[in-house]
Short mmCIF file of C-alpha atoms (C1' of nucleotides) in Angstrom, two decimals:
data_model
loop_
_atom_site.label_atom_id
_atom_site.label_comp_id
_atom_site.label_asym_id
_atom_site.label_seq_id
_atom_site.Cartn_x
_atom_site.Cartn_y
_atom_site.Cartn_z
CA MET A 1 -42.90 -12.87 2.49
CA TYR A 2 -39.38 -13.81 1.52
CA ALA A 3 -38.23 -17.59 -0.30
CA LEU A 4 -34.65 -18.17 -0.50
CA VAL A 5 -34.19 -20.92 -3.11
CA ASP A 6 -30.61 -22.40 -1.95
CA CYS A 7 -29.30 -25.10 -4.84
CA ASN A 8 -28.23 -28.50 -3.41
CA ASN A 9 -24.71 -29.33 -3.60
CA PHE A 10 -24.87 -26.69 -6.61
CA TYR A 11 -20.96 -27.69 -8.01
CA VAL A 12 -21.63 -31.75 -7.65
CA SER A 13 -25.48 -31.24 -9.05
CA CYS A 14 -23.93 -29.42 -12.01
CA GLU A 15 -21.26 -31.80 -12.73
CA ARG A 16 -23.95 -34.71 -12.86
CA VAL A 17 -26.20 -32.61 -15.31
CA PHE A 18 -24.30 -33.78 -18.07
CA ASN A 19 -22.93 -37.35 -16.99
CA PRO A 20 -25.93 -39.16 -15.58
CA THR A 21 -23.08 -42.00 -14.19
CA LEU A 22 -22.47 -39.46 -11.47
CA ARG A 23 -26.14 -39.39 -9.96
CA ARG A 24 -26.64 -41.66 -6.43
CA VAL A 25 -22.80 -42.37 -6.32
CA PRO A 26 -20.82 -40.15 -4.00
CA VAL A 27 -18.90 -36.80 -5.68
CA VAL A 28 -16.94 -34.61 -5.02
CA VAL A 29 -15.33 -30.96 -6.26
CA LEU A 30 -11.97 -29.23 -5.27
CA SER A 31 -11.16 -25.99 -4.62
CA ASN A 32 -8.49 -24.47 -7.60
CA ASN A 33 -5.49 -26.23 -7.43
CA ASP A 34 -7.02 -29.29 -6.64
CA GLY A 35 -6.86 -27.91 -3.39
CA CYS A 36 -9.62 -28.67 -0.51
CA VAL A 37 -13.49 -29.97 -0.79
CA ILE A 38 -15.68 -27.33 -1.54
CA SER A 39 -18.69 -29.27 -2.55
CA ARG A 40 -20.13 -33.01 -1.73
CA SER A 41 -23.05 -35.05 -3.14
CA SER A 42 -25.05 -36.29 -0.31
CA GLU A 43 -23.16 -39.75 -0.35
CA ALA A 44 -19.81 -38.16 -0.15
CA LYS A 45 -20.74 -36.18 3.22
CA LYS A 46 -22.00 -39.94 4.52
CA LEU A 47 -19.01 -40.90 4.01
CA GLY A 48 -17.23 -38.00 6.15
CA ILE A 49 -16.19 -35.91 3.74
CA PRO A 50 -15.64 -32.67 5.61
CA MET A 51 -15.96 -29.56 4.46
CA GLY A 52 -13.03 -27.68 3.21
CA ALA A 53 -11.08 -31.08 3.59
CA ALA A 54 -7.83 -30.82 2.30
CA ALA A 55 -7.65 -33.32 -1.29
CA PHE A 56 -4.14 -34.86 -0.81
CA GLU A 57 -5.07 -36.39 3.00
CA TYR A 58 -8.23 -37.72 1.81
CA GLN A 59 -6.87 -39.25 -1.44
CA LYS A 60 -7.05 -42.90 -0.23
CA LYS A 61 -10.61 -41.99 0.92
CA PHE A 62 -11.18 -41.26 -2.05
CA GLN A 63 -10.16 -44.61 -3.77
CA GLU A 64 -11.54 -47.19 -1.21
CA SER A 65 -15.17 -45.55 -1.44
CA GLY A 66 -15.54 -45.21 -5.26
CA ILE A 67 -15.60 -41.12 -4.42
CA LYS A 68 -15.48 -39.09 -7.51
CA VAL A 69 -13.11 -36.53 -7.87
CA PHE A 70 -13.62 -33.22 -9.91
CA SER A 71 -11.93 -29.90 -10.33
CA SER A 72 -14.04 -26.83 -10.11
CA ASN A 73 -15.42 -26.09 -13.34
CA TYR A 74 -16.47 -22.43 -12.93
CA ALA A 75 -17.45 -21.56 -16.26
CA LEU A 76 -19.77 -24.48 -16.05
CA TYR A 77 -21.26 -23.13 -12.95
CA GLY A 78 -21.52 -19.67 -13.95
CA ASP A 79 -23.49 -20.78 -16.93
CA MET A 80 -25.41 -22.87 -15.40
CA SER A 81 -26.37 -20.53 -12.41
CA ASN A 82 -27.70 -18.09 -14.93
CA ARG A 83 -29.87 -20.49 -16.15
CA VAL A 84 -31.71 -21.14 -12.89
CA TYR A 85 -32.39 -17.68 -12.06
CA ARG A 86 -33.59 -17.17 -15.41
CA ILE A 87 -36.32 -19.34 -15.04
CA LEU A 88 -37.06 -17.84 -11.31
CA GLN A 89 -37.34 -14.52 -12.81
CA ASN A 90 -40.42 -15.44 -14.57
CA TYR A 91 -42.17 -15.90 -10.41
CA THR A 92 -41.56 -12.52 -9.20
CA PRO A 93 -39.89 -9.41 -10.39
CA ASP A 94 -38.55 -9.19 -7.16
CA ILE A 95 -35.45 -10.77 -6.66
CA GLU A 96 -31.77 -10.47 -5.12
CA ILE A 97 -28.78 -12.69 -6.67
CA TYR A 98 -27.40 -13.27 -3.18
CA SER A 99 -24.61 -15.97 -4.78
CA ILE A 100 -23.36 -18.33 -7.41
CA ASP A 101 -26.03 -20.91 -6.11
CA GLU A 102 -28.49 -18.55 -3.52
CA CYS A 103 -31.22 -16.25 -4.53
CA PHE A 104 -33.76 -14.17 -2.55
CA LEU A 105 -37.32 -13.96 -4.11
CA HIS A 106 -39.90 -11.55 -2.57
CA PHE A 107 -43.81 -12.06 -2.60
CA ASN A 108 -45.89 -8.88 -2.53
CA ASN A 109 -49.27 -8.86 -2.36
CA PHE A 110 -49.78 -13.15 -2.98
CA THR A 111 -52.08 -13.58 -0.63
CA ASP A 112 -54.56 -15.59 -2.84
CA ASN A 113 -52.21 -18.22 -4.21
CA PRO A 114 -50.91 -20.35 -1.37
CA LEU A 115 -47.18 -19.79 -1.50
CA ASP A 116 -45.79 -23.18 -0.62
CA LYS A 117 -47.62 -24.69 -3.70
CA TYR A 118 -46.20 -21.56 -5.94
CA CYS A 119 -42.65 -22.17 -4.90
CA LYS A 120 -43.22 -25.75 -5.46
CA LYS A 121 -44.16 -25.65 -9.15
CA LEU A 122 -41.26 -22.84 -9.31
CA ARG A 123 -39.12 -25.92 -7.90
CA GLN A 124 -40.43 -28.46 -10.12
CA GLU A 125 -39.73 -26.30 -13.23
CA VAL A 126 -36.53 -25.59 -12.37
CA LEU A 127 -35.26 -29.57 -11.97
CA GLN A 128 -36.99 -30.38 -15.06
CA LYS A 129 -35.42 -27.57 -16.98
CA THR A 130 -31.85 -27.35 -15.87
CA LEU A 131 -31.73 -30.28 -14.03
CA ILE A 132 -30.64 -28.78 -10.57
CA PRO A 133 -32.47 -30.02 -7.47
CA THR A 134 -33.06 -26.61 -5.01
CA CYS A 135 -34.63 -26.20 -1.98
CA VAL A 136 -37.08 -23.39 -0.62
CA GLY A 137 -37.43 -21.54 2.05
CA ILE A 138 -40.55 -19.25 3.00
CA ALA A 139 -40.59 -17.15 5.85
CA PRO A 140 -41.23 -13.51 6.51
CA THR A 141 -37.87 -12.11 7.48
CA LYS A 142 -34.39 -12.84 5.41
CA ALA A 143 -33.19 -14.60 7.90
CA LEU A 144 -36.27 -16.74 8.74
CA ALA A 145 -36.01 -17.86 4.96
CA LYS A 146 -32.24 -18.77 5.32
CA VAL A 147 -34.03 -21.10 8.82
CA ALA A 148 -36.85 -22.29 7.06
CA ASN A 149 -35.03 -23.27 3.55
CA HIS A 150 -32.64 -25.38 6.71
CA ILE A 151 -35.70 -26.97 7.32
CA ALA A 152 -36.37 -27.97 3.66
CA LYS A 153 -32.84 -29.37 3.52
CA LYS A 154 -32.83 -31.21 6.16
CA PHE A 155 -36.46 -33.36 6.42
CA PRO A 156 -36.38 -34.68 2.94
CA GLU A 157 -40.60 -35.62 3.53
CA LEU A 158 -41.10 -31.97 3.02
CA GLU A 159 -40.00 -32.24 -0.54
CA GLY A 160 -37.67 -29.14 -0.82
CA VAL A 161 -40.26 -26.26 0.55
CA TYR A 162 -40.61 -25.33 3.92
CA LEU A 163 -43.35 -22.27 4.40
CA MET A 164 -43.00 -20.73 8.25
CA ASP A 165 -45.83 -18.78 7.72
CA THR A 166 -47.21 -18.63 11.66
CA ASP A 167 -45.52 -17.92 14.89
CA GLU A 168 -45.62 -21.53 16.46
CA LYS A 169 -43.76 -22.49 13.69
CA ARG A 170 -41.44 -19.90 13.87
CA ILE A 171 -40.51 -20.61 17.59
CA LYS A 172 -40.51 -24.46 17.16
CA ALA A 173 -38.16 -23.71 14.01
CA LEU A 174 -35.63 -21.37 16.49
CA LYS A 175 -36.10 -24.21 19.20
CA TRP A 176 -34.65 -26.40 17.31
CA LEU A 177 -32.34 -24.46 15.28
CA ASN A 178 -28.57 -24.90 16.80
CA ILE A 179 -27.00 -21.38 17.21
CA GLU A 180 -23.98 -22.06 15.29
CA ASP A 181 -26.41 -23.15 12.65
CA VAL A 182 -27.70 -19.50 12.47
CA TRP A 183 -27.16 -17.36 9.60
CA GLY A 184 -24.61 -14.27 10.31
CA ILE A 185 -23.49 -16.25 13.42
CA GLY A 186 -19.96 -17.54 12.79
CA ARG A 187 -17.10 -19.21 14.85
CA ARG A 188 -16.53 -16.22 16.96
CA MET A 189 -19.89 -15.16 17.73
CA SER A 190 -21.52 -18.65 18.41
CA LYS A 191 -18.43 -19.48 20.56
CA ARG A 192 -19.16 -16.09 22.42
CA LEU A 193 -22.94 -17.14 22.65
CA LYS A 194 -22.24 -20.56 24.12
CA ALA A 195 -20.35 -19.52 26.77
CA LYS A 196 -23.32 -17.74 27.95
CA GLY A 197 -24.81 -20.80 27.54
CA VAL A 198 -26.88 -19.66 24.42
CA ASN A 199 -27.17 -22.44 22.14
CA LYS A 200 -30.36 -22.70 20.13
CA ALA A 201 -31.20 -19.85 18.18
CA ILE A 202 -34.44 -18.75 20.35
CA GLN A 203 -31.93 -18.01 23.49
CA PHE A 204 -30.36 -15.35 21.27
CA THR A 205 -34.09 -14.28 20.61
CA GLU A 206 -34.83 -14.07 24.25
CA LEU A 207 -31.35 -11.90 25.27
CA SER A 208 -31.85 -7.98 25.70
CA ASP A 209 -31.94 -5.54 23.00
CA GLU A 210 -29.49 -3.54 24.52
CA TYR A 211 -27.28 -6.25 25.44
CA VAL A 212 -27.25 -7.84 22.03
CA ARG A 213 -26.37 -4.41 20.68
CA LYS A 214 -24.06 -3.60 23.21
CA GLU A 215 -22.05 -7.18 22.46
CA PHE A 216 -22.61 -7.70 18.92
CA SER A 217 -23.14 -4.33 17.03
CA VAL A 218 -25.96 -3.42 15.17
CA VAL A 219 -25.65 -6.15 12.83
CA GLY A 220 -26.60 -8.83 16.07
CA LEU A 221 -29.09 -6.56 16.80
CA ARG A 222 -31.03 -6.77 12.82
CA LEU A 223 -30.23 -10.35 13.36
CA LYS A 224 -32.41 -10.13 16.51
CA LYS A 225 -35.28 -9.06 15.38
CA GLU A 226 -35.29 -10.67 12.00
CA LEU A 227 -35.62 -13.74 13.64
CA GLU A 228 -38.28 -12.48 16.23
CA GLY A 229 -40.11 -12.34 12.38
CA ILE A 230 -39.71 -8.24 12.22
CA SER A 231 -38.28 -7.57 8.71
CA VAL A 232 -34.83 -4.91 8.85
CA LEU A 233 -33.33 -6.62 5.97
CA GLY A 234 -34.74 -5.66 2.59
CA LEU A 235 -33.86 -7.22 -0.86
CA GLU A 236 -30.47 -5.84 -2.31
CA GLU A 237 -29.84 -4.34 -6.04
CA VAL A 238 -27.14 -5.38 -7.57
CA GLN A 239 -24.46 -2.69 -7.43
CA ALA A 240 -21.03 -2.07 -8.72
CA LYS A 241 -17.85 -4.23 -6.56
CA LYS A 242 -16.19 -1.83 -4.31
CA HIS A 243 -13.27 -4.26 -4.43
CA ILE A 244 -11.96 -6.72 -6.77
CA ALA A 245 -9.45 -9.75 -6.19
CA THR A 246 -7.59 -11.52 -8.17
CA THR A 247 -5.17 -14.25 -5.76
CA ARG A 248 -4.11 -17.46 -6.25
CA SER A 249 -1.75 -20.21 -4.43
CA PHE A 250 0.95 -21.59 -6.77
CA ASP A 251 0.94 -25.42 -7.68
CA THR A 252 4.18 -25.26 -5.90
CA THR A 253 6.23 -22.24 -3.65
CA TYR A 254 8.72 -19.62 -6.03
CA THR A 255 11.71 -17.98 -4.99
CA ASP A 256 12.32 -15.76 -8.13
CA LYS A 257 11.25 -12.46 -8.21
CA GLU A 258 10.94 -12.12 -12.22
CA TYR A 259 8.68 -15.40 -11.40
CA ILE A 260 6.22 -13.28 -8.96
CA LYS A 261 6.29 -9.96 -10.52
CA GLU A 262 4.37 -11.68 -13.70
CA ARG A 263 2.15 -13.29 -11.64
CA ILE A 264 1.26 -10.17 -9.79
CA THR A 265 1.33 -8.52 -13.24
CA THR A 266 -1.27 -10.65 -14.49
CA PHE A 267 -3.40 -10.24 -11.55
CA ALA A 268 -3.12 -6.70 -12.04
CA VAL A 269 -4.53 -7.12 -15.13
CA THR A 270 -7.51 -9.26 -14.42
CA CYS A 271 -8.90 -6.55 -12.29
CA ALA A 272 -8.26 -3.94 -15.10
CA GLU A 273 -10.19 -6.32 -17.23
CA LYS A 274 -12.94 -7.08 -14.72
CA LEU A 275 -12.85 -3.17 -13.54
CA ARG A 276 -13.94 -2.19 -17.17
CA LYS A 277 -16.54 -4.90 -17.66
CA GLN A 278 -18.44 -3.19 -14.44
CA LYS A 279 -17.48 0.19 -16.15
CA SER A 280 -15.54 1.30 -13.41
CA THR A 281 -12.03 2.80 -12.55
CA CYS A 282 -10.63 2.12 -9.14
CA GLN A 283 -7.44 4.70 -7.47
CA LEU A 284 -6.24 2.10 -5.15
CA VAL A 285 -4.43 -1.02 -5.46
CA THR A 286 -3.50 -3.43 -2.67
CA VAL A 287 -0.90 -6.24 -3.68
CA PHE A 288 0.20 -9.17 -1.14
CA ILE A 289 2.45 -11.57 -1.22
CA TYR A 290 2.87 -15.09 1.54
CA THR A 291 4.63 -17.55 2.06
CA ASN A 292 3.09 -20.72 2.84
CA ARG A 293 1.71 -20.96 5.87
CA PHE A 294 1.30 -24.55 6.26
CA ASN A 295 4.68 -25.47 6.30
CA ASP A 296 6.40 -24.66 9.74
CA GLN A 297 9.69 -25.99 8.53
CA GLN A 298 10.75 -22.71 5.74
CA GLU A 299 10.30 -19.32 7.36
CA GLN A 300 6.96 -17.66 7.22
CA TYR A 301 6.71 -13.97 5.67
CA SER A 302 3.77 -12.13 4.54
CA ARG A 303 3.12 -8.76 3.50
CA SER A 304 0.32 -5.98 1.64
CA ILE A 305 0.55 -2.95 0.52
CA ASN A 306 -1.76 -0.52 -0.45
CA VAL A 307 -0.21 2.04 -3.15
CA SER A 308 -2.39 5.15 -4.77
CA ILE A 309 -2.90 5.14 -8.20
CA PRO A 310 -3.17 9.78 -8.54
CA TYR A 311 -6.23 9.28 -10.61
CA PRO A 312 -8.78 6.96 -11.49
CA THR A 313 -7.70 4.40 -13.78
CA ASN A 314 -8.97 1.08 -15.45
CA SER A 315 -5.62 0.93 -17.75
CA ASP A 316 -4.32 -2.68 -17.61
CA ILE A 317 -0.81 -0.65 -18.10
CA GLU A 318 -1.14 1.84 -15.33
CA ILE A 319 -2.96 -1.09 -13.21
CA ALA A 320 0.05 -2.99 -13.68
CA LYS A 321 2.50 -0.51 -13.04
CA TYR A 322 1.04 0.47 -9.42
CA ALA A 323 1.07 -2.81 -8.58
CA GLN A 324 4.81 -4.06 -9.52
CA LYS A 325 5.74 -0.52 -7.52
CA GLY A 326 4.11 -2.08 -4.23
CA LEU A 327 5.93 -5.84 -5.15
CA ASN A 328 8.89 -3.88 -5.16
CA LEU A 329 8.46 -2.71 -1.39
CA ILE A 330 7.03 -5.74 -0.08
CA PHE A 331 9.12 -8.26 -2.03
CA LYS A 332 11.83 -10.04 -0.05
CA GLN A 333 14.55 -12.09 -1.07
CA GLY A 334 15.33 -15.89 0.41
CA TYR A 335 11.56 -16.74 0.74
CA HIS A 336 9.36 -19.57 -0.42
CA TYR A 337 6.30 -17.57 -1.96
CA LYS A 338 3.08 -19.80 -2.17
CA LYS A 339 0.11 -17.60 -2.81
CA ALA A 340 -0.35 -13.95 -4.47
CA GLY A 341 -2.48 -11.48 -5.05
CA VAL A 342 -3.71 -7.63 -6.51
CA ILE A 343 -7.23 -6.18 -5.11
CA VAL A 344 -7.93 -3.08 -6.25
CA GLY A 345 -9.96 -0.67 -4.85
CA GLY A 346 -11.58 3.17 -4.41
CA ILE A 347 -13.58 2.21 -6.77
CA THR A 348 -15.90 4.77 -9.41
CA PRO A 349 -18.07 4.61 -11.93
CA GLU A 350 -16.11 5.42 -15.16
CA HIS A 351 -17.98 8.53 -16.62
CA GLU A 352 -17.86 10.16 -13.37
CA LYS A 353 -13.82 10.36 -13.28
CA GLN A 354 -12.46 13.10 -11.72
CA PHE A 355 -9.49 14.65 -12.97
CA ASN A 356 -6.15 15.25 -11.34
CA LEU A 357 -4.82 18.96 -11.32
CA PHE A 358 -1.46 17.87 -11.88
CA GLU A 359 -1.22 14.50 -13.86
CA ASP A 360 -3.47 12.11 -15.37
CA GLU A 361 -3.07 9.00 -17.26
CA PRO A 362 -1.85 8.86 -20.75
CA VAL A 363 -4.66 9.47 -23.05
CA LYS A 364 -4.33 6.71 -25.67
CA HIS A 365 -5.01 4.23 -23.38
CA ARG A 366 -8.50 4.26 -22.84
CA GLU A 367 -8.34 3.58 -26.91
CA ILE A 368 -5.68 0.80 -26.31
CA MET A 369 -7.74 -0.88 -24.08
CA ARG A 370 -10.86 -0.84 -25.73
CA THR A 371 -9.01 -2.74 -28.90
CA MET A 372 -7.56 -5.15 -26.37
CA ASP A 373 -10.58 -5.85 -25.23
CA GLN A 374 -11.99 -6.74 -28.65
CA LEU A 375 -9.48 -8.14 -29.86
CA ASN A 376 -9.14 -10.78 -26.56
CA SER A 377 -12.98 -10.98 -26.60
CA LYS A 378 -12.80 -12.51 -30.55
CA TYR A 379 -9.22 -14.42 -29.89
CA GLY A 380 -9.79 -15.55 -26.06
CA THR A 381 -8.87 -14.21 -22.57
CA GLN A 382 -5.64 -12.60 -22.86
CA LYS A 383 -4.18 -13.78 -25.90
CA LEU A 384 -3.00 -10.19 -25.97
CA LYS A 385 -0.90 -9.13 -23.78
CA LEU A 386 1.39 -6.73 -21.74
CA ALA A 387 4.86 -7.52 -22.28
CA SER A 388 5.70 -7.98 -18.32
CA GLN A 389 3.14 -10.75 -18.54
CA ALA A 390 4.73 -14.07 -19.45
CA LEU A 391 4.12 -14.78 -23.39
CA ASP A 392 4.14 -18.76 -22.92
CA LYS A 393 2.21 -19.74 -20.16
CA THR A 394 4.77 -20.41 -17.95
CA TRP A 395 2.65 -21.14 -14.50
CA LYS A 396 -0.09 -23.72 -14.00
CA MET A 397 -3.27 -24.55 -11.65
CA ARG A 398 -3.10 -28.22 -10.95
CA GLN A 399 -6.62 -29.47 -12.72
CA GLU A 400 -6.18 -32.76 -12.59
CA HIS A 401 -10.11 -34.04 -12.79
CA LEU A 402 -11.87 -31.45 -14.70
CA SER A 403 -14.86 -31.78 -16.72
CA PRO A 404 -15.50 -30.09 -20.45
CA ASN A 405 -17.24 -26.99 -20.22
CA TYR A 406 -20.33 -28.63 -21.48
CA THR A 407 -22.45 -25.48 -21.93
CA THR A 408 -20.49 -22.94 -23.03
CA LYS A 409 -18.02 -25.02 -25.18
CA TRP A 410 -19.25 -26.67 -28.17
CA ASN A 411 -15.95 -28.14 -29.99
CA GLU A 412 -14.77 -29.21 -26.44
CA ILE A 413 -18.13 -32.00 -26.14
CA LEU A 414 -17.64 -32.83 -30.43
CA GLU A 415 -13.64 -34.17 -29.44
CA ILE A 416 -15.19 -35.91 -26.53
CA ARG A 417 -17.70 -37.39 -28.50
"C1'" DT B 1 4.59 -32.70 -2.31
"C1'" DC B 2 -0.31 -31.28 -1.29
"C1'" DT B 3 -4.30 -27.11 2.41
"C1'" DG B 4 -9.61 -21.96 -2.53
"C1'" DG B 5 -10.62 -17.47 -3.83
"C1'" DG B 6 -13.77 -14.14 -3.38
"C1'" DG B 7 -17.33 -10.68 -1.91
"C1'" DT B 8 -19.50 -7.58 2.49
"C1'" DC B 9 -20.00 -4.69 6.10
"C1'" DC B 10 -18.88 -2.23 10.98
"C1'" DT B 11 -15.65 -0.38 14.49
"C1'" DA B 12 -12.36 1.80 16.93
"C1'" DG B 13 -8.85 5.06 16.17
"C1'" DG B 14 -6.07 8.36 14.39
"C1'" DA B 15 -5.89 12.38 11.38
"C1'" DC B 16 -7.57 16.06 10.19
"C1'" DC B 17 -11.37 20.48 10.79
"C1'" DC B 18 -12.90 24.72 13.09
"C1'" DT C 1 -0.36 22.73 39.31
"C1'" DC C 2 -4.25 23.86 35.95
"C1'" DT C 3 -4.74 22.73 28.54
"C1'" DG C 4 -12.72 22.57 25.69
"C1'" DG C 5 -15.87 20.58 22.46
"C1'" DG C 6 -17.91 18.85 18.89
"C1'" DG C 7 -17.12 17.59 14.01
"C1'" DT C 8 -15.83 14.40 9.71
"C1'" DC C 9 -13.21 11.31 6.88
"C1'" DC C 10 -10.53 7.97 5.93
"C1'" DT C 11 -8.18 2.97 7.21
"C1'" DA C 12 -6.66 -1.41 9.12
"C1'" DG C 13 -8.72 -5.40 11.30
"C1'" DG C 14 -12.24 -8.00 12.65
"C1'" DA C 15 -16.19 -10.18 11.90
"C1'" DC C 16 -19.48 -12.18 8.69
"C1'" DC C 17 -21.23 -14.78 3.90
"C1'" DC C 18 -20.75 -18.30 -0.12
#
DNA sequence: TCTGGGGTCCTAGGACCC
DNA sequence: TCTGGGGTCCTAGGACCC
């Protein structure tokens, strides 16, 4: 059996842990740049704040309804997530961390212990030790565990845990579940399915295998099997990332190439740091720049470009150099840029390095990067930078409602007190 | 004025091989 | 008049997830 453990309104719940005045009142957490709503308490949902709502459009509503607003604080959420998973790991060795607030557990040979009781205990321990409320769905496949979790969330009388252990329960659930709420069926697929008269999850399982395979590829077919109770998706091991991205929207638009160049360089450096952290190298760097797609008064421009690097590298200097090369090829004067990013790909493990016959990255780089990483970890992120990065932090992200880093920065807490 | 960021997997089609 | 058959690898784009 699989269990899906999902933290309720995770970012909001994290804010509430250290600020009890936020309990039972409407709270929302905003995306980077305080752009849009990405987490809502149940009270905020009831007030009609949609997921993804643009913050500026709801400013008035926030004030009128007394909704507490927070900028996202990923240091806090990441740390709380680790705390939750450390507890869950004591309940089974088979665990897949699916996202910052969700994980799958697999139970093998747990026959003598009723799983719903076991999961109620687990849920209780998480709540008691971290103050994070969760819901648990238990079923024979991952997709059905998602369905069971959905049920646990929707019906409070279940006290956060739902066990789907018979075919009667499975069928009843799938008759109830709307097609667009099925895990793996997004906007596009549900639109096509509804046009065919498929409105409930059960109807999807009634389509023929051939039809599903033809229309929705093996991905759709796998999902169908999973909903039928045939497990085809196993737990996945944590693997090195295949792409690593650092992208940001700017606080306003910029036309100056030097400014964009500095941003791209810093994004490239951040990607290089992430690469070294997972002990990988890359051989491809993608650079993109966009104008503001919401502003139809301004002329739009958006381009991205792939630049291949002749040798695998994770050096700030090299990745920044090729990223700048990419920017030079796509930057056009006269547009108002709002967003840019760097993505590295062609990732291979550091120790499997394939040398290039003709050129290679300068031998000194590995040593320089190790030294930079050491100093930066001791004195703070990006204290030591490339000269092509801004020395003083000229850019800023709007973060007008940031909570303190309660769990990771004790000096900030002391200042508040 | 203002609208996020970071991932995965699959398929089709082009370029190449013998 | 008339031009094969069977592969692999790579990439872009589209779908999905949180």
